[in-house]
Amino acid sequence: MPELPEVETIVRDLRKEITGKKITNIEIRRSSIIQNPSMDFCDSVLNKRIKTIDRTGKYLVFELTGGLYLLAHLRMTGKFIVESLPVSDHVHNRVIFHLDGDQALIYSDVRCFGTIEKTNRSGLTRKLKHLGWDPWDKELTPEKLRKRLSNRSVAIKSVLLDQHCIAGLGNIYASEILFDARISPFKKSNSLSLKKLAVLIHSTRKILEKALENNGTSISDYRRVDDKQGSFQNMLKVYGKKDSPCPVCSKPILGKRLNQRSTFYCSKCQK
DNA sequence: AGCGGAACCTGTCGGC
DNA sequence: TGCCGACAGGTTCCGC
């Protein structure tokens, strides 16, 4: 489900709602969500307060009191919802954190690919260090990107989805960014000029910023913490637009599969 | 090392 | 109506 703008929107919403709250009870309804399960998950987390909530790539990081961290990944269909107690008995509610003030932080997930794990500072660093650049990282320059891509012969879209390179992009924004940059999704990564890579970086930031302003893209599952929708789906130019006219040249948008993922583009505008 | 494909799990939609 | 396959915003693992 969620890519960087959706995760960031959820983090901002959660920050407002539950920073400083104490976890007073935990219900685990689907144990596979909790990684490295051990008897002490509940013991450790119980009665800790939520100090801060942040995002790294598509991960959510909850800093708790006592040097503890919860690292969560929503994968395809995960959501965080804040409700007043008592919690509605929805089948997709997988993990429920009761908070003081009669609130609950609910982890809901249709497909159960998502994960939550308890860790400490060094564990957190270890888990996140493999992630690539944040899209706004000053270190992300055309020169460094070209060097990073020099041994990659695969399509540029595949590399955009690779979290080890740039962290936070997913299938929707990869198509949108490449359309904005006028680069074919099938273009070999190591064949892009410095100039093209500069455009690519510029388009990445531009599209993500616009998506953030719109609180993300709600196509099927994604909802904000309060169940409101994002609105970037209204601004998509190519994703899901197979056979629609290209907004620039009116040629029909193509939809093809690339590495098992649907990919949308205009063959005239993107070279 | 890099690459493509399968797997994880549940739900929905379109075609027959 | 019912069944069946394809597909869904992500990541990891496996074999080549």
CSV table of C-alpha atoms (C1' of nucleotides) in Angstrom, one decimal:
chain,number,residue,atom,x,y,z
A,1,MET,CA,0.0,0.0,0.0
A,2,PRO,CA,1.8,3.0,1.2
A,3,GLU,CA,4.8,4.7,-0.2
A,4,LEU,CA,6.7,7.6,1.3
A,5,PRO,CA,4.0,10.3,1.1
A,6,GLU,CA,1.4,7.9,2.7
A,7,VAL,CA,3.7,6.8,5.5
A,8,GLU,CA,4.8,10.4,6.2
A,9,THR,CA,1.1,11.5,6.3
A,10,ILE,CA,0.4,8.7,8.8
A,11,VAL,CA,3.4,9.7,10.9
A,12,ARG,CA,2.3,13.3,11.0
A,13,ASP,CA,-1.2,12.4,12.0
A,14,LEU,CA,-0.1,9.9,14.7
A,15,ARG,CA,2.4,12.5,16.1
A,16,LYS,CA,-0.5,14.9,16.8
A,17,GLU,CA,-2.8,12.2,18.2
A,18,ILE,CA,-0.7,10.0,20.4
A,19,THR,CA,2.7,11.5,21.3
A,20,GLY,CA,3.3,11.2,25.0
A,21,LYS,CA,0.6,8.5,25.5
A,22,LYS,CA,1.3,5.5,27.7
A,23,ILE,CA,0.7,2.0,26.4
A,24,THR,CA,-1.5,0.3,29.0
A,25,ASN,CA,-2.5,-2.9,27.3
A,26,ILE,CA,-1.7,-4.9,24.1
A,27,GLU,CA,-3.9,-7.3,22.2
A,28,ILE,CA,-2.1,-9.4,19.6
A,29,ARG,CA,-4.7,-11.0,17.3
A,30,ARG,CA,-2.3,-12.1,14.6
A,31,SER,CA,1.0,-13.0,16.0
A,32,SER,CA,2.8,-13.2,12.7
A,33,ILE,CA,2.7,-9.4,12.5
A,34,ILE,CA,5.1,-9.2,15.5
A,35,GLN,CA,8.7,-10.0,14.4
A,36,ASN,CA,11.1,-12.1,16.4
A,37,PRO,CA,8.2,-12.9,18.8
A,38,SER,CA,9.2,-13.5,22.3
A,39,MET,CA,7.4,-13.7,25.6
A,40,ASP,CA,8.7,-10.3,26.5
A,41,PHE,CA,7.2,-8.2,23.7
A,42,CYS,CA,4.3,-7.2,25.7
A,43,ASP,CA,6.3,-7.1,29.0
A,44,SER,CA,8.8,-4.7,27.5
A,45,VAL,CA,6.3,-2.4,25.7
A,46,LEU,CA,3.7,-2.3,28.4
A,47,ASN,CA,3.6,0.9,30.4
A,48,LYS,CA,6.1,2.7,28.2
A,49,ARG,CA,5.3,6.0,26.8
A,50,ILE,CA,5.5,7.1,23.1
A,51,LYS,CA,8.2,9.8,23.0
A,52,THR,CA,8.5,10.4,19.3
A,53,ILE,CA,7.2,9.1,15.9
A,54,ASP,CA,9.3,9.3,12.8
A,55,ARG,CA,9.7,7.8,9.3
A,56,THR,CA,12.7,6.3,7.6
A,57,GLY,CA,12.0,5.2,4.1
A,58,LYS,CA,8.7,3.4,4.4
A,59,TYR,CA,9.3,2.4,8.0
A,60,LEU,CA,7.6,4.0,11.0
A,61,VAL,CA,9.8,4.4,14.1
A,62,PHE,CA,8.1,4.8,17.5
A,63,GLU,CA,10.6,5.8,20.1
A,64,LEU,CA,9.4,4.7,23.6
A,65,THR,CA,10.6,5.5,27.0
A,66,GLY,CA,13.3,3.2,28.4
A,67,GLY,CA,15.5,3.2,25.2
A,68,LEU,CA,13.0,1.0,23.4
A,69,TYR,CA,11.8,1.4,19.8
A,70,LEU,CA,9.0,-0.1,17.7
A,71,LEU,CA,9.8,-0.4,14.1
A,72,ALA,CA,6.7,-0.9,11.9
A,73,HIS,CA,6.3,-1.6,8.1
A,74,LEU,CA,2.9,-1.4,6.5
A,75,ARG,CA,3.8,-3.4,3.4
A,76,MET,CA,0.8,-3.5,1.0
A,77,THR,CA,-2.3,-3.1,3.2
A,78,GLY,CA,-1.2,-2.1,6.7
A,79,LYS,CA,-2.8,0.9,8.4
A,80,PHE,CA,-2.6,2.6,11.8
A,81,ILE,CA,-5.9,3.9,13.2
A,82,VAL,CA,-6.5,5.8,16.4
A,83,GLU,CA,-9.9,5.2,18.0
A,84,SER,CA,-11.5,5.8,21.3
A,85,LEU,CA,-12.0,2.7,23.5
A,86,PRO,CA,-13.8,0.4,23.2
A,87,VAL,CA,-12.3,-0.7,19.9
A,88,SER,CA,-14.6,-1.7,17.0
A,89,ASP,CA,-14.3,-5.4,16.4
A,90,HIS,CA,-13.1,-5.3,12.8
A,91,VAL,CA,-11.7,-8.5,11.4
A,92,HIS,CA,-8.6,-6.8,10.0
A,93,ASN,CA,-7.6,-5.3,13.4
A,94,ARG,CA,-4.4,-7.3,14.0
A,95,VAL,CA,-2.6,-5.6,16.9
A,96,ILE,CA,-4.2,-3.2,19.4
A,97,PHE,CA,-2.3,-1.0,21.7
A,98,HIS,CA,-4.5,0.5,24.5
A,99,LEU,CA,-3.4,4.0,25.5
A,100,ASP,CA,-4.1,6.0,28.5
A,101,GLY,CA,-6.9,8.5,28.0
A,102,ASP,CA,-9.2,5.7,26.7
A,103,GLN,CA,-7.6,5.7,23.3
A,104,ALA,CA,-6.3,2.8,21.1
A,105,LEU,CA,-3.7,2.6,18.4
A,106,ILE,CA,-4.8,-0.1,16.1
A,107,TYR,CA,-2.7,-1.9,13.5
A,108,SER,CA,-5.0,-3.1,10.8
A,109,ASP,CA,-3.9,-5.2,7.9
A,110,VAL,CA,-5.9,-7.2,5.3
A,111,ARG,CA,-3.1,-9.2,3.9
A,112,CYS,CA,-0.9,-9.5,7.0
A,113,PHE,CA,2.4,-8.7,5.2
A,114,GLY,CA,3.1,-5.9,7.6
A,115,THR,CA,5.5,-6.1,10.5
A,116,ILE,CA,6.0,-4.6,13.9
A,117,GLU,CA,9.1,-5.3,15.9
A,118,LYS,CA,10.6,-4.2,19.2
A,119,THR,CA,14.3,-3.2,19.2
A,120,ASN,CA,16.8,-1.0,20.8
A,121,ARG,CA,18.9,1.9,19.5
A,122,SER,CA,21.6,-0.3,18.0
A,123,GLY,CA,19.1,-2.8,16.6
A,124,LEU,CA,17.3,0.1,15.0
A,125,THR,CA,20.4,1.4,13.3
A,126,ARG,CA,21.3,-2.1,12.1
A,127,LYS,CA,17.8,-2.5,10.6
A,128,LEU,CA,17.8,0.9,8.8
A,129,LYS,CA,21.3,1.2,7.6
A,130,HIS,CA,20.8,-0.8,4.4
A,131,LEU,CA,18.3,1.8,3.2
A,132,GLY,CA,19.4,4.1,0.5
A,133,TRP,CA,19.2,7.9,0.2
A,134,ASP,CA,16.2,9.8,1.5
A,135,PRO,CA,14.9,11.6,-1.6
A,136,TRP,CA,15.8,15.0,-0.1
A,137,ASP,CA,19.2,13.9,1.1
A,138,LYS,CA,21.8,16.5,0.0
A,139,GLU,CA,24.1,13.6,-0.8
A,140,LEU,CA,21.7,12.5,-3.6
A,141,THR,CA,23.4,14.2,-6.5
A,142,PRO,CA,23.4,13.2,-10.2
A,143,GLU,CA,27.1,12.3,-10.0
A,144,LYS,CA,26.6,10.0,-7.0
A,145,LEU,CA,23.5,8.5,-8.5
A,146,ARG,CA,25.3,7.7,-11.7
A,147,LYS,CA,28.1,6.0,-9.8
A,148,ARG,CA,25.5,4.0,-7.9
A,149,LEU,CA,23.9,2.9,-11.1
A,150,SER,CA,27.0,2.1,-13.0
A,151,ASN,CA,26.7,-1.6,-12.4
A,152,ARG,CA,22.9,-1.8,-12.9
A,153,SER,CA,21.8,-2.9,-16.3
A,154,VAL,CA,18.1,-3.3,-15.3
A,155,ALA,CA,15.3,-0.9,-16.2
A,156,ILE,CA,15.4,2.4,-14.3
A,157,LYS,CA,11.9,1.8,-12.8
A,158,SER,CA,13.2,-1.4,-11.1
A,159,VAL,CA,16.0,0.7,-9.5
A,160,LEU,CA,13.5,3.3,-8.3
A,161,LEU,CA,11.7,0.5,-6.5
A,162,ASP,CA,14.9,-0.7,-4.9
A,163,GLN,CA,15.0,0.7,-1.4
A,164,HIS,CA,18.7,0.2,-1.2
A,165,CYS,CA,19.2,3.0,-3.7
A,166,ILE,CA,16.5,5.6,-2.9
A,167,ALA,CA,14.3,4.8,0.1
A,168,GLY,CA,10.6,5.5,0.0
A,169,LEU,CA,9.5,5.1,-3.7
A,170,GLY,CA,6.9,2.5,-4.7
A,171,ASN,CA,5.0,1.4,-7.7
A,172,ILE,CA,2.7,4.4,-8.1
A,173,TYR,CA,5.2,7.2,-7.7
A,174,ALA,CA,7.9,5.4,-9.8
A,175,SER,CA,5.5,5.6,-12.8
A,176,GLU,CA,4.5,9.2,-12.0
A,177,ILE,CA,8.1,10.3,-11.5
A,178,LEU,CA,9.4,8.8,-14.7
A,179,PHE,CA,6.5,10.4,-16.7
A,180,ASP,CA,7.4,13.8,-15.1
A,181,ALA,CA,11.1,13.2,-16.0
A,182,ARG,CA,10.2,12.1,-19.5
A,183,ILE,CA,12.3,8.9,-19.1
A,184,SER,CA,11.1,5.5,-20.3
A,185,PRO,CA,10.6,3.1,-17.4
A,186,PHE,CA,12.5,0.5,-19.5
A,187,LYS,CA,15.6,2.6,-20.0
A,188,LYS,CA,18.7,0.9,-18.8
A,189,SER,CA,19.8,2.4,-15.5
A,190,ASN,CA,23.5,2.7,-16.4
A,191,SER,CA,22.7,4.4,-19.7
A,192,LEU,CA,21.2,7.6,-18.2
A,193,SER,CA,23.2,10.8,-18.7
A,194,LEU,CA,24.1,13.1,-15.8
A,195,LYS,CA,21.6,15.6,-17.2
A,196,LYS,CA,18.8,13.0,-17.3
A,197,LEU,CA,19.7,11.9,-13.7
A,198,ALA,CA,19.4,15.5,-12.6
A,199,VAL,CA,16.0,15.7,-14.1
A,200,LEU,CA,15.1,12.4,-12.4
A,201,ILE,CA,16.1,13.6,-9.0
A,202,HIS,CA,14.2,16.9,-9.5
A,203,SER,CA,11.1,15.0,-10.6
A,204,THR,CA,11.3,12.7,-7.7
A,205,ARG,CA,11.3,15.5,-5.2
A,206,LYS,CA,8.7,17.5,-7.1
A,207,ILE,CA,6.2,14.6,-7.3
A,208,LEU,CA,6.7,13.5,-3.7
A,209,GLU,CA,6.3,17.0,-2.4
A,210,LYS,CA,3.1,17.4,-4.3
A,211,ALA,CA,1.8,14.0,-3.0
A,212,LEU,CA,2.7,15.1,0.5
A,213,GLU,CA,0.7,18.3,0.1
A,214,ASN,CA,-2.2,16.1,-0.9
A,215,ASN,CA,-1.8,13.7,2.0
A,216,GLY,CA,-0.9,10.8,-0.3
A,217,THR,CA,-2.8,8.7,-2.8
A,218,SER,CA,-6.0,6.8,-1.8
A,219,ILE,CA,-6.7,4.3,-4.5
A,220,SER,CA,-8.0,1.3,-2.6
A,221,ASP,CA,-6.9,0.7,0.9
A,222,TYR,CA,-4.9,3.7,2.0
A,223,ARG,CA,-6.7,5.9,4.6
A,224,ARG,CA,-5.3,8.4,7.0
A,225,VAL,CA,-5.3,7.7,10.8
A,226,ASP,CA,-8.7,9.3,11.1
A,227,ASP,CA,-10.0,7.4,8.0
A,228,LYS,CA,-9.9,10.4,5.7
A,229,GLN,CA,-8.5,9.9,2.2
A,230,GLY,CA,-5.5,11.4,0.6
A,231,SER,CA,-6.2,13.3,-2.6
A,232,PHE,CA,-3.2,12.7,-4.9
A,233,GLN,CA,-5.2,10.1,-6.8
A,234,ASN,CA,-6.9,13.0,-8.5
A,235,MET,CA,-3.5,14.3,-9.8
A,236,LEU,CA,-2.1,11.0,-11.1
A,237,LYS,CA,-1.0,11.4,-14.8
A,238,VAL,CA,-0.3,7.9,-15.8
A,239,TYR,CA,-0.7,5.3,-13.0
A,240,GLY,CA,-3.8,3.2,-13.6
A,241,LYS,CA,-4.5,5.2,-16.8
A,242,LYS,CA,-4.0,2.5,-19.4
A,243,ASP,CA,-5.6,3.6,-22.7
A,244,SER,CA,-6.4,7.1,-21.5
A,245,PRO,CA,-4.9,9.9,-23.5
A,246,CYS,CA,-1.5,11.2,-22.4
A,247,PRO,CA,-2.1,14.6,-20.7
A,248,VAL,CA,0.8,16.0,-22.8
A,249,CYS,CA,0.5,14.5,-26.3
A,250,SER,CA,-2.9,12.6,-26.2
A,251,LYS,CA,-1.4,9.3,-27.3
A,252,PRO,CA,-2.9,6.4,-25.3
A,253,ILE,CA,-1.0,5.6,-22.1
A,254,LEU,CA,0.5,2.1,-22.2
A,255,GLY,CA,0.2,-0.4,-19.3
A,256,LYS,CA,2.8,-3.2,-19.2
A,257,ARG,CA,4.3,-5.5,-16.6
A,258,LEU,CA,7.9,-5.0,-15.6
A,259,ASN,CA,9.4,-7.4,-13.0
A,260,GLN,CA,5.9,-8.5,-12.0
A,261,ARG,CA,4.7,-4.9,-11.4
A,262,SER,CA,2.2,-2.9,-13.5
A,263,THR,CA,3.9,0.0,-15.2
A,264,PHE,CA,2.3,2.9,-16.9
A,265,TYR,CA,3.9,5.3,-19.4
A,266,CYS,CA,3.7,7.3,-22.6
A,267,SER,CA,5.9,5.9,-25.4
A,268,LYS,CA,6.0,9.2,-27.2
A,269,CYS,CA,6.8,11.5,-24.2
A,270,GLN,CA,9.1,9.1,-22.4
A,271,LYS,CA,12.4,8.1,-24.1
B,1,DA,C1',27.1,-9.3,-7.4
B,2,DG,C1',23.1,-8.7,-9.9
B,3,DC,C1',19.0,-10.5,-11.7
B,4,DG,C1',14.3,-12.6,-12.4
B,5,DG,C1',10.8,-15.2,-10.3
B,6,DA,C1',8.3,-17.3,-6.4
B,7,DA,C1',6.6,-16.7,-1.9
B,8,DC,C1',4.2,-14.4,1.9
B,9,DC,C1',-1.8,-13.7,2.7
B,10,DT,C1',-6.4,-11.9,1.8
B,11,DG,C1',-9.7,-9.7,-1.0
B,12,DT,C1',-11.8,-8.0,-5.3
B,13,DC,C1',-12.8,-7.9,-10.0
B,14,DG,C1',-13.6,-9.5,-14.7
B,15,DG,C1',-14.5,-13.2,-17.9
B,16,DC,C1',-16.7,-17.4,-19.0
C,1,DT,C1',-24.9,-17.3,-9.9
C,2,DG,C1',-20.5,-19.6,-9.4
C,3,DC,C1',-15.9,-20.7,-10.3
C,4,DC,C1',-11.2,-19.3,-11.6
C,5,DG,C1',-7.4,-16.7,-12.7
C,6,DA,C1',-5.2,-12.3,-12.5
C,7,DC,C1',-4.1,-8.6,-9.9
C,8,DA,C1',-3.3,-5.3,-5.7
C,9,DG,C1',0.5,0.6,-3.3
C,10,DG,C1',6.1,-4.3,-0.7
C,11,DT,C1',9.8,-7.0,0.6
C,12,DT,C1',12.7,-11.2,1.1
C,13,DC,C1',14.6,-15.4,-0.4
C,14,DC,C1',16.3,-18.6,-3.7
C,15,DG,C1',18.8,-20.3,-7.6
C,16,DC,C1',21.2,-19.1,-11.7
